[in-house]
Amino acid sequence: MPLNFGNDVDGSSRILLNEPRGSTAQVLLFGGQVISWKNERREELLFMSSKAQYLPPKIIRGGIPVCFPQFGNFGGLERHGFARNRFWALDDDPSPLPPANKQSSVDLILKSTEDDLKIWPHSFELRVRISISLGKLTVIPRVRNIDSKPFSFMFALRNYLHVSDISEVRVEGLETLDYLDNLKGKERFTEQADAITFDGEIDRVYLNTPTKIAVIDHERKRTIELRKEGMPNAVVWNPWDKKAKSIADMGDEDYMTMLCVDSGAIEPQVLLKPGEEWKGRQELSIVSSSYCSGQLDPRKPSGYPPQRPSLLYISLSLSPVFSFFVSGAMASAWIVDGPGIASKVKNASLSSALQTRDCGASIQCPNCYHRIDNTNVLVPWPGLPKGVKFEPTDADIIEFLEAKCGISGSEPHVLSEEFIRPVTEDVGINYTHPKNLPGTNKDGVSAFFVHKTVQAYGTGQRKRRKITPTCLNEEPVRWHKTGRNKHVFLNGVKRGCKKIMVLYKSARKGSKPEKSKWVLHQYHLGTEGNEIGEYVVSKVTYQKEKVKDEGESSGVRGGPGPTTPMTNTPTPPRPVDGVAGDGQAFDDDKMFDPFYEVVNHNQKLTKVHGLDSIPEAALWSKKARREEEEVGVNLSEDNLTCNESIEASSSLWENNQILPNPSLGELDGFALSDLENVDLGSPPDFLTLASQDSLMNWMGWL
Ligand SMILES: O=P(O)(O)OC[C@H]1O[C@@H](O)[C@H](O)[C@@H](O)[C@@H]1O
């Protein structure tokens, strides 16, 4: 396939790279420079100055300029060398690299000219291969010495990253390293901060850096991971306001939305003998909303601040996505050696000292960056601390599903991979009694499963929710949908749906089906009636009696304040279609408004909706109710399910002989108890403690 070219206003060509999911990159022959990289949502990931000039031989401020054969003013040549303001050519012979797939990759070459040799007397060939794949931009630079004498050079890829707000950005992976400070005459310092944050000009060349560096953009909930080979330096540059004003091709406020984190071979320089070739590699990839410190290069030294006793609310490292609540001093309270997380640690090819220090189990508060000290655990494989509860929000689960179904283009969060367990058996979650599911417990801690949509729904339109007893004395039970589906919003956009189901023991003749305390939340992508994606997440919970526990009340409400604010799943705009938010579920006015009685005095409605109808009515907004009154009773698939349950469980009920009692007292109790089940949206601001036993059980299953 031929390369895709676009023409610039100045007549020069830009090469357009694209990959099937829609991400793109643009590359100029001038400077061999990437000037744009967009993800599949067409979001630009690289910064381009608002005053960028495309006027060769002027440099272009933004994208990824190539600095060669010098970086900055580390030598006597023009700043950052001359490669960035030369016209490069397409490289037809990128050997020894195999020919590029031209749809997503381009090979460029810059050869020294007569004029260049006057400035820098070394014959060279500088090549870059630029390729994109889903969520990733790769640059492979090579320098070949075609001279008769050795030469040394510097090389850097200046990555102008586009960030939402520089003061909300953090760079991880450079802590404890030495750097040369360009603002202080290249004096050498040691990085003291746990992570680099920005509140002023910065211009540093970090030495001996690890292969992975993370640029975490809190506001955008996005992390760019920089992986590099052959380039031991990382440069961090932001001119801040004063310097930005002095840079002609930079807008006064541009510094707020940019950060350069460069890969470089600067100090030491690269020495090449005649005929030799140097090769580097850089990958920039988007790591969805979260990132785990422990995943950074394990070779990096880690500093741990002294442990803080007392209560801590923590979230895994860089993102407030997965929430945990931890109680008590943590020194000796680690759950260890579950075959899930811990087995990874065991398998890591690290010394045992490093495994216990930086094994992926280290956990950091996203607000104060306090990292829990796990250096003093007695047992060798730290896992999760005592009392830690995996409690993703609805939005987290939808994000996980998007990643799992390949829709977001990012990898599922590392913890979601650990805790949302895949079920591959033909028998889906819906057909197994929840008490028999692995990892479930009656302590109020939820178990999470991801499984194929077909395993959730069976075949056809009807949703199979009847659970076949596994032994003779087991009662038949069935999931009943309760309440309306709840839309789940990501950044204000409806991206998924949550169905809430309660397990009922099927009714015997003459009695009502008896509600159990098992609750199932089933999440799918898309909107109601337009479900998409191959997978569904099921969250199974046994609702514990609400007993006021000392630990809970002190820890959850009245205890010393956590150091970090809780995850804030953005409150979505109120849906226009009348779906109630969690807050509405407890709105007494709505629960006991006149419409409520109307619904339940309407025999037809009561019969059709059956058990599902009452909490649903309580949850409806008035607007939705009015709409439904106008259009009449809507026989949804859930109504069918109810009919299905009627057939299966009770002939009396089927014959409408045991309608729910429409008296207020009965309805009151009924609605309230069901509403307890209906809540269960995003977790509350402070989570209750999970028992260590339940986690042990869970991890045992893992
Ligand atoms: O304006 P340029 O040449 O792209 O360089 C930008 C900055 O790059 C930094 O690396 C240099 O240390 C600064 O001195 C310089 O201002």
XYZ file of C-alpha atoms and ligand atoms in Angstrom:
718
model
C 0.000 0.000 0.000
C 1.390 3.416 -0.842
C 1.990 5.912 1.887
C -0.722 8.377 2.563
C 0.363 11.958 1.961
C -1.305 15.215 2.772
C -0.163 18.586 1.515
C 0.677 21.476 3.733
C -0.053 25.063 2.936
C 3.611 25.565 2.141
C 3.470 22.715 -0.339
C 5.511 20.345 1.818
C 4.158 16.911 2.433
C 3.025 15.333 5.619
C 2.775 11.598 5.944
C -0.418 10.307 7.465
C -0.271 7.130 9.470
C -3.375 5.369 10.631
C -4.365 2.140 12.256
C -7.662 0.294 11.940
C -9.197 1.532 15.196
C -8.809 5.120 14.097
C -5.701 6.399 15.820
C -3.471 8.486 13.585
C -0.118 10.185 13.382
C 1.283 12.821 11.090
C 4.932 13.071 10.192
C 6.773 15.783 8.320
C 9.720 15.227 6.032
C 10.956 18.500 7.468
C 12.804 17.509 10.611
C 11.621 13.897 10.323
C 9.234 15.153 12.947
C 6.045 13.645 14.271
C 3.673 16.571 14.595
C 0.483 14.827 15.635
C -0.571 11.653 17.344
C -4.213 11.073 18.028
C -5.909 8.225 19.784
C -8.898 6.414 18.346
C -11.156 9.040 19.887
C -9.343 11.653 17.819
C -7.846 13.233 20.907
C -4.476 14.853 20.281
C -1.821 13.473 22.575
C 1.082 15.665 21.515
C 1.420 19.336 22.171
C 1.731 21.820 19.326
C 2.438 25.431 20.149
C -0.348 27.851 19.408
C 2.294 29.911 17.608
C 4.018 27.062 15.828
C 5.442 28.124 12.488
C 5.730 25.811 9.563
C 8.354 27.907 7.867
C 11.478 25.895 7.158
C 14.219 26.243 8.204
C 12.554 27.397 11.428
C 11.980 24.632 13.917
C 8.455 23.468 14.648
C 7.576 23.771 18.310
C 5.622 20.722 19.160
C 5.261 17.051 18.316
C 8.499 15.091 18.535
C 11.528 16.933 17.150
C 14.673 14.880 16.661
C 17.723 16.323 18.401
C 20.956 15.253 16.694
C 23.948 15.300 16.791
C 23.725 17.461 19.898
C 21.234 17.937 22.648
C 20.536 21.451 23.957
C 23.750 23.387 24.387
C 25.723 20.402 25.579
C 28.184 21.059 22.702
C 29.213 23.839 20.378
C 26.606 23.287 17.649
C 23.271 25.040 17.295
C 20.874 24.142 20.091
C 19.532 20.611 19.769
C 21.584 20.027 16.616
C 20.574 20.452 13.017
C 18.555 17.329 12.242
C 15.326 19.006 13.317
C 15.581 21.671 10.650
C 16.660 19.630 7.672
C 14.487 17.967 5.062
C 14.601 14.230 5.439
C 13.778 11.667 2.749
C 11.715 8.511 2.663
C 13.956 5.550 3.349
C 13.375 2.782 0.839
C 15.949 0.527 2.367
C 15.525 0.470 6.118
C 17.527 -2.766 6.341
C 18.263 -4.521 8.623
C 14.756 -3.605 9.796
C 12.157 -5.387 7.692
C 10.182 -3.176 5.287
C 7.515 -1.168 7.051
C 3.796 -1.743 6.864
C 3.121 1.537 5.150
C -0.340 2.056 6.539
C 0.951 2.454 10.038
C 4.655 2.984 9.658
C 7.115 5.158 7.812
C 10.898 5.015 7.434
C 12.793 8.255 7.041
C 16.445 9.003 6.511
C 18.721 11.994 6.887
C 22.189 11.875 5.374
C 24.936 14.370 6.001
C 25.278 16.935 3.224
C 28.303 18.962 2.178
C 27.003 21.864 4.235
C 26.434 19.677 7.270
C 29.957 18.335 7.029
C 31.237 21.875 7.315
C 29.406 22.213 10.633
C 29.954 18.687 11.890
C 32.606 16.783 9.953
C 31.257 13.249 10.280
C 29.448 11.311 7.564
C 26.367 9.672 9.004
C 23.024 8.197 8.138
C 20.280 8.955 10.607
C 17.150 6.859 10.248
C 13.905 6.799 12.086
C 11.013 4.417 11.808
C 7.776 5.853 13.115
C 4.838 3.522 13.615
C 1.525 3.538 15.343
C -0.606 0.777 16.726
C -3.610 0.943 18.994
C -2.677 3.250 21.857
C 0.984 3.314 20.956
C 3.450 5.434 19.008
C 6.844 3.888 18.412
C 9.968 5.627 17.170
C 13.065 3.622 16.342
C 16.060 5.865 15.684
C 19.314 4.593 14.223
C 22.609 6.321 13.522
C 25.178 4.720 11.256
C 28.768 5.823 10.989
C 29.600 5.861 7.269
C 32.752 7.830 7.925
C 36.274 6.489 8.004
C 36.776 7.671 11.588
C 34.877 7.113 14.822
C 32.606 9.853 16.073
C 30.443 10.488 19.065
C 27.075 12.144 19.107
C 24.110 12.981 21.247
C 20.599 12.037 20.372
C 17.200 12.832 21.845
C 13.555 12.574 20.976
C 11.935 15.668 22.394
C 8.454 14.570 23.317
C 6.149 17.517 23.590
C 3.304 15.870 25.489
C -0.072 17.493 25.579
C -1.339 17.652 29.154
C -4.551 19.018 30.576
C -2.957 21.202 33.216
C 0.725 21.085 34.039
C 0.116 21.673 37.727
C -1.981 18.495 37.855
C 0.658 16.341 36.201
C 3.085 14.019 37.866
C 6.052 12.141 36.464
C 7.019 8.884 38.065
C 10.074 6.778 37.482
C 12.746 9.426 38.011
C 12.677 9.580 41.788
C 16.020 9.202 43.584
C 17.938 9.651 40.332
C 20.740 12.113 39.653
C 20.166 14.891 37.173
C 21.983 17.767 35.548
C 20.106 20.966 36.125
C 20.197 23.214 33.075
C 18.859 26.041 35.166
C 21.886 25.804 37.423
C 24.740 25.522 34.970
C 24.284 21.762 34.538
C 25.147 21.155 38.163
C 24.439 17.619 39.339
C 21.706 16.980 41.915
C 19.808 14.015 43.235
C 16.059 13.951 42.852
C 14.484 14.070 46.278
C 10.828 14.041 45.375
C 8.789 10.856 45.282
C 7.432 11.989 41.974
C 8.040 15.092 39.931
C 5.321 17.693 40.051
C 5.380 21.130 38.492
C 5.091 24.618 39.859
C 7.809 26.464 37.974
C 10.367 26.228 35.198
C 12.174 22.917 34.954
C 14.987 21.872 32.648
C 16.763 18.739 33.760
C 18.654 15.881 32.196
C 18.155 12.793 34.345
C 20.928 10.232 34.296
C 20.730 6.440 34.213
C 16.987 6.436 34.004
C 14.849 3.304 33.982
C 13.254 1.960 30.859
C 9.788 3.085 31.914
C 8.619 6.520 32.934
C 5.029 7.490 33.573
C 3.504 10.867 32.940
C 0.307 10.938 34.874
C -2.312 13.445 33.921
C -4.714 13.439 36.839
C -7.202 15.763 35.353
C -7.506 13.838 32.140
C -7.342 10.534 34.002
C -4.738 9.431 31.556
C -1.201 8.206 31.845
C 1.340 8.271 29.072
C 3.938 5.648 29.572
C 7.327 6.267 28.034
C 9.387 3.181 27.403
C 12.805 3.485 25.953
C 15.852 1.488 25.045
C 19.336 2.630 24.163
C 18.626 6.069 25.590
C 19.661 6.252 29.232
C 18.650 9.878 29.759
C 15.300 11.479 30.294
C 14.909 15.204 29.942
C 12.112 17.039 31.673
C 11.423 20.524 30.365
C 8.744 23.098 30.891
C 9.598 26.779 30.395
C 6.814 28.034 32.683
C 5.336 31.479 32.227
C 8.326 33.856 32.075
C 10.451 31.794 29.734
C 7.438 30.930 27.583
C 6.897 34.626 26.988
C 10.444 34.928 25.725
C 10.015 32.131 23.193
C 8.796 33.624 19.946
C 6.946 30.585 18.660
C 5.191 29.796 21.904
C 1.925 31.228 23.195
C 2.099 32.877 26.604
C -0.087 30.233 28.191
C 1.054 27.252 26.174
C 3.329 26.114 28.971
C 0.258 25.100 30.953
C -0.705 22.357 28.544
C 2.685 20.963 27.623
C 5.396 18.923 29.167
C 8.518 17.638 27.484
C 9.685 14.290 28.745
C 12.389 13.261 26.320
C 14.323 10.090 25.714
C 17.960 10.782 25.166
C 21.473 9.510 24.780
C 23.164 12.668 25.951
C 25.326 11.905 28.920
C 27.275 9.834 28.115
C 27.426 10.433 24.377
C 27.331 7.527 21.969
C 30.610 6.547 20.378
C 30.404 4.867 16.971
C 33.210 3.270 15.060
C 33.175 3.337 11.246
C 30.491 1.011 9.888
C 28.764 0.663 13.247
C 25.139 1.475 13.854
C 23.484 2.645 17.056
C 19.845 1.872 17.577
C 17.386 3.214 20.112
C 13.692 2.698 20.639
C 10.959 4.695 22.196
C 7.353 3.766 22.785
C 4.754 6.196 23.989
C 1.614 4.468 25.052
C -1.620 5.493 26.627
C -2.414 3.743 29.831
C -6.062 4.452 30.590
C -7.014 6.253 33.759
C -4.715 4.527 36.095
C -1.244 3.341 36.589
C 0.419 1.368 39.270
C 3.751 2.498 40.664
C 4.806 -1.040 41.225
C 4.714 -1.585 37.505
C 7.517 0.810 36.886
C 10.935 -0.518 36.203
C 11.604 -2.792 39.157
C 15.264 -1.946 39.052
C 14.637 1.556 40.112
C 15.485 2.290 43.699
C 12.479 3.013 45.831
C 12.332 5.257 48.811
C 9.659 4.696 51.360
C 8.622 7.352 53.807
C 7.968 6.279 57.378
C 4.744 4.456 57.880
C 1.770 6.357 59.149
C -0.367 4.527 61.609
C -4.028 5.406 61.871
C -6.710 5.272 59.305
C -5.921 5.760 55.698
C -8.108 5.874 52.752
C -6.028 4.810 49.835
C -6.376 4.195 46.194
C -4.031 2.289 44.053
C -1.250 4.572 43.139
C -1.828 7.018 40.378
C -5.488 7.020 39.919
C -8.403 7.446 42.176
C -10.066 4.614 40.348
C -10.063 1.680 42.669
C -10.822 2.547 46.176
C -9.688 0.959 49.346
C -10.202 1.649 52.938
C -7.563 0.456 55.307
C -7.714 0.310 59.012
C -5.179 0.252 61.743
C -1.430 0.132 61.745
C -0.239 -1.892 58.845
C 3.076 -3.157 60.016
C 2.109 -6.745 60.542
C -1.240 -6.851 58.913
C -0.587 -8.014 55.409
C -2.517 -10.727 53.812
C 0.094 -12.718 52.090
C 0.690 -15.467 49.671
C -2.679 -15.701 48.050
C -2.073 -17.300 44.715
C -3.308 -14.234 42.863
C -1.219 -11.169 43.358
C 1.427 -12.897 45.350
C 2.149 -15.494 42.731
C 3.137 -12.708 40.400
C 5.589 -11.508 42.942
C 6.972 -14.954 43.316
C 7.460 -15.271 39.631
C 9.201 -11.964 39.245
C 12.838 -12.311 38.324
C 13.925 -10.064 41.110
C 15.973 -10.477 44.189
C 13.808 -11.183 47.194
C 14.818 -7.850 48.690
C 13.390 -6.009 45.739
C 10.297 -8.139 45.626
C 9.246 -7.082 49.056
C 10.138 -3.463 48.422
C 8.734 -2.894 44.992
C 6.692 -5.768 43.900
C 3.550 -4.225 42.604
C 1.890 -4.497 45.966
C 3.074 -1.119 47.111
C 0.169 1.190 47.364
C 0.174 4.920 47.261
C -2.316 7.549 48.200
C -3.197 9.526 45.090
C -3.491 12.735 47.017
C -0.632 12.885 49.465
C 1.457 10.253 47.639
C 2.142 8.487 50.861
C 3.248 5.003 50.039
C 2.437 2.245 52.442
C 5.577 0.813 53.838
C 5.736 -2.882 53.186
C 9.407 -3.262 53.890
C 8.831 -4.617 57.344
C 6.490 -7.460 56.547
C 7.541 -10.635 58.218
C 6.376 -12.900 55.490
C 8.015 -12.700 52.129
C 5.141 -11.987 49.757
C 3.051 -8.986 50.573
C -0.343 -8.932 49.001
C -3.134 -6.677 50.088
C -3.259 -5.159 53.515
C -5.711 -6.358 56.097
C -9.126 -4.889 55.601
C -8.524 -3.760 52.068
C -11.627 -4.001 50.012
C -11.791 -4.052 46.275
C -14.664 -1.769 45.497
C -14.680 -0.291 42.017
C -17.271 2.307 41.174
C -19.837 1.690 38.455
C -17.767 3.880 36.157
C -14.653 1.836 36.917
C -16.462 -1.321 35.924
C -17.664 0.186 32.687
C -14.124 1.378 31.967
C -12.915 -2.121 32.674
C -15.511 -3.555 30.282
C -14.519 -1.090 27.592
C -10.922 -2.176 27.930
C -11.886 -5.860 28.055
C -14.045 -5.552 24.958
C -11.299 -3.620 23.157
C -13.378 -0.486 22.910
C -11.252 1.974 24.827
C -7.962 0.813 23.377
C -6.389 0.634 26.776
C -5.530 -2.241 29.002
C -7.802 -3.125 31.902
C -6.581 -1.779 35.209
C -4.144 -4.167 36.793
C -6.345 -4.638 39.828
C -9.452 -5.229 37.843
C -7.602 -8.031 36.118
C -6.838 -9.483 39.518
C -10.207 -9.118 41.139
C -12.765 -9.334 38.418
C -12.456 -12.980 37.715
C -13.122 -14.451 34.308
C -15.672 -17.209 34.168
C -15.182 -19.364 31.163
C -17.423 -22.280 31.959
C -20.552 -22.669 29.897
C -22.674 -22.352 32.986
C -22.981 -18.632 33.533
C -23.210 -16.684 36.727
C -26.951 -16.453 36.415
C -27.462 -20.181 36.576
C -25.381 -20.898 39.642
C -26.501 -20.208 43.168
C -24.392 -17.279 44.330
C -23.330 -19.153 47.447
C -21.695 -21.693 45.155
C -19.744 -19.133 43.179
C -16.066 -19.018 43.964
C -15.084 -16.145 46.188
C -18.544 -15.248 47.431
C -19.129 -14.875 51.109
C -21.849 -13.704 53.417
C -19.850 -10.867 54.918
C -21.036 -8.130 52.625
C -17.945 -8.150 50.427
C -18.767 -8.279 46.751
C -17.334 -10.804 44.343
C -16.807 -9.731 40.748
C -16.968 -11.856 37.641
C -16.508 -11.130 33.988
C -18.125 -13.464 31.544
C -19.472 -13.629 28.060
C -22.727 -11.895 27.377
C -24.253 -15.169 26.270
C -23.459 -16.676 29.639
C -25.349 -13.861 31.246
C -28.389 -13.889 29.115
C -28.705 -17.332 27.667
C -30.195 -17.338 24.266
C -32.953 -15.383 22.662
C -34.698 -12.378 24.050
C -35.679 -13.888 27.355
C -33.217 -13.505 30.115
C -32.711 -16.813 31.847
C -32.477 -16.216 35.531
C -33.718 -19.406 37.036
C -31.167 -21.335 39.014
C -31.462 -25.055 38.909
C -30.921 -26.689 42.300
C -27.788 -28.770 42.449
C -29.144 -31.193 45.013
C -32.526 -32.474 45.999
C -33.048 -30.492 49.173
C -31.967 -27.216 47.662
C -34.740 -24.724 47.066
C -35.253 -23.388 43.581
C -34.246 -19.757 43.391
C -34.422 -17.118 40.729
C -32.966 -13.671 40.104
C -35.578 -10.972 39.791
C -34.714 -7.707 38.292
C -35.542 -4.866 40.610
C -35.725 -1.186 39.856
C -34.969 0.386 36.548
C -31.667 -0.102 34.852
C -29.187 2.491 35.886
C -27.151 4.181 33.232
C -23.479 4.537 33.912
C -21.801 7.658 32.644
C -18.179 8.236 31.767
C -17.326 11.886 31.439
C -20.978 12.715 31.237
C -21.677 10.297 28.408
C -23.876 7.205 28.798
C -21.506 4.315 28.276
C -23.038 1.443 30.114
C -25.915 0.089 32.063
C -26.375 -1.639 35.367
C -29.181 -4.070 36.042
C -29.937 -4.854 39.645
C -31.301 -8.218 40.595
C -32.300 -9.773 43.860
C -32.407 -13.502 44.486
C -35.807 -14.854 45.463
C -36.685 -18.266 46.694
C -39.416 -19.426 44.399
C -42.811 -19.336 45.989
C -44.553 -22.406 47.211
C -48.251 -22.636 46.755
C -50.024 -20.044 48.811
C -47.021 -17.984 49.676
C -45.115 -15.118 48.218
C -41.665 -15.618 46.777
C -39.238 -14.929 49.560
C -36.537 -12.414 49.014
C -33.003 -13.372 49.951
C -30.135 -11.075 50.740
C -28.204 -11.955 47.615
C -27.948 -9.090 45.178
C -26.561 -9.177 41.684
C -25.469 -6.116 39.750
C -24.937 -6.851 36.118
C -23.037 -4.332 34.008
C -22.973 -4.154 30.261
C -21.783 -1.649 27.703
C -24.113 0.408 25.599
C -27.495 1.633 26.593
C -30.661 -0.117 27.610
C -31.933 -2.150 24.715
C -28.730 -1.489 22.823
C -26.309 -3.640 24.712
C -22.918 -3.960 23.117
C -19.697 -5.804 23.780
C -18.831 -9.378 24.284
C -18.582 -9.250 28.050
C -20.673 -8.539 31.097
C -19.495 -7.937 34.648
C -21.472 -9.405 37.497
C -21.042 -8.164 41.034
C -22.471 -10.528 43.597
C -23.063 -9.360 47.145
C -24.717 -10.847 50.183
C -26.161 -7.895 51.993
C -25.150 -8.019 55.574
C -27.492 -7.003 58.336
C -26.860 -3.392 59.081
C -25.310 -3.678 62.509
C -23.481 -0.666 63.802
C -20.041 -1.937 64.251
C -17.564 0.002 66.374
C -14.831 -0.168 63.827
C -17.130 0.808 61.060
C -18.624 3.761 62.719
C -15.382 5.110 63.997
C -13.546 4.348 60.827
C -16.193 5.267 58.410
C -17.813 8.319 59.788
C -16.455 9.544 63.032
C -12.815 8.559 63.055
C -9.845 10.654 62.177
C -10.230 12.053 58.730
C -8.591 10.247 55.904
C -5.644 11.989 54.354
C -7.114 11.725 50.914
C -10.453 12.652 49.520
C -12.485 9.777 48.239
C -12.714 8.804 44.658
C -15.097 11.102 42.985
C -16.961 9.392 40.291
C -18.267 12.464 38.559
C -21.936 12.852 39.192
C -23.469 12.466 35.791
C -25.909 15.002 34.547
C -29.382 13.923 35.528
C -30.599 11.632 32.834
C -33.392 13.100 30.833
C -35.195 9.842 30.518
C -36.160 9.691 34.110
C -33.701 7.166 35.375
C -33.194 7.898 38.986
C -29.813 8.379 40.493
C -28.814 6.824 43.758
C -29.836 9.876 45.656
C -33.350 9.484 44.435
C -33.598 6.008 45.799
C -33.706 7.467 49.261
C -35.830 10.438 48.550
C -38.777 9.970 50.862
C -40.915 12.425 48.968
C -40.652 10.342 45.877
C -41.132 7.073 47.647
C -44.391 8.083 49.184
C -45.834 10.401 46.633
C -49.379 9.847 45.372
C -48.227 8.196 42.196
C -46.823 5.411 44.235
C -50.245 4.515 45.473
C -51.719 4.872 42.045
C -49.306 2.319 40.708
C -50.069 -0.151 43.383
C -53.749 0.259 43.277
C -53.706 -0.448 39.624
C -54.186 -4.189 39.568
C -53.079 -4.592 36.028
C -49.874 -2.800 36.660
C -49.242 -4.659 39.849
C -49.718 -7.974 38.199
C -47.566 -7.218 35.219
C -44.731 -5.667 37.107
C -45.006 -8.028 40.017
C -42.047 -7.896 42.299
C -40.108 -5.651 40.024
C -42.600 -2.911 39.894
C -42.630 -1.487 43.343
C -39.119 -0.299 43.837
C -39.119 0.707 40.232
C -42.092 2.918 40.817
C -40.384 4.377 43.814
C -37.374 5.185 41.731
C -39.042 6.748 38.768
C -38.879 10.429 38.367
C -42.232 12.106 38.116
C -41.501 13.041 34.535
C -40.908 9.447 33.556
C -43.999 8.358 35.371
C -46.105 10.888 33.574
C -44.673 9.763 30.276
C -45.451 6.192 31.089
C -48.951 7.034 32.183
C -49.455 8.716 28.861
C -48.188 5.829 26.761
C -49.693 3.134 28.903
C -48.046 0.133 30.432
C -44.795 -0.794 28.854
C -44.264 -4.525 28.568
C -40.500 -4.666 28.648
C -38.363 -7.767 28.574
C -38.293 -7.575 32.298
C -42.008 -7.862 32.433
C -41.608 -11.002 30.404
C -39.133 -12.218 32.896
C -41.637 -11.645 35.591
C -44.222 -13.589 33.719
C -41.660 -16.264 33.227
C -41.092 -16.373 36.950
C -44.784 -16.490 37.595
C -45.110 -19.529 35.369
C -42.297 -21.255 37.074
C -42.901 -20.513 40.680
C -46.455 -20.147 41.741
C -49.714 -20.895 40.124
C -51.476 -18.792 42.726
C -49.378 -15.850 41.911
C -49.827 -16.504 38.246
C -53.572 -16.424 38.770
C -53.248 -13.168 40.516
C -54.391 -14.582 43.843
C -51.414 -13.363 45.798
C -50.917 -9.857 44.629
C -48.791 -7.723 46.876
C -50.987 -6.154 49.466
C -51.700 -2.629 48.366
C -52.034 -1.320 51.879
C -49.523 1.346 52.697
C -47.923 -0.663 55.476
C -47.243 -3.617 53.260
C -46.054 -1.493 50.411
C -43.959 0.515 52.728
C -42.113 -2.472 54.028
C -41.827 -4.007 50.628
C -40.519 -0.950 48.918
C -38.107 -0.101 51.637
C -36.600 -3.504 51.818
C -36.210 -3.690 48.105
C -34.764 -0.276 47.984
C -32.027 -1.435 50.257
C -31.064 -3.651 47.443
C -31.568 -1.026 44.853
C -28.990 1.410 46.156
C -25.655 -0.142 45.475
C -24.494 2.360 42.959
C -21.139 3.930 43.281
C -19.627 3.081 46.595
C -20.168 5.506 49.409
C -17.509 8.001 50.222
C -16.058 5.823 52.883
C -16.152 2.148 52.513
C -16.871 -0.317 55.205
C -14.191 -2.730 56.168
C -13.940 -6.075 54.573
C -12.950 -8.904 56.779
C -9.596 -10.470 56.369
C -11.274 -13.856 56.174
C -13.251 -12.898 53.165
C -10.207 -11.644 51.415
C -8.320 -14.737 52.333
C -11.110 -16.818 50.910
C -11.131 -14.733 47.854
C -7.448 -14.858 47.344
C -7.502 -18.534 48.045
C -9.775 -18.922 45.117
C -7.552 -16.792 42.930
O 13.785 26.563 21.771
P 14.449 25.242 21.617
O 15.715 25.331 20.851
O 13.541 24.190 21.067
O 14.835 24.755 23.060
C 13.942 24.741 24.078
C 14.660 24.521 25.409
O 15.166 23.221 25.426
C 15.836 22.899 26.629
O 16.252 21.569 26.598
C 17.007 23.793 26.759
O 17.760 23.480 27.914
C 16.516 25.209 26.856
O 17.615 26.069 26.982
C 15.729 25.539 25.644
O 15.156 26.808 25.789
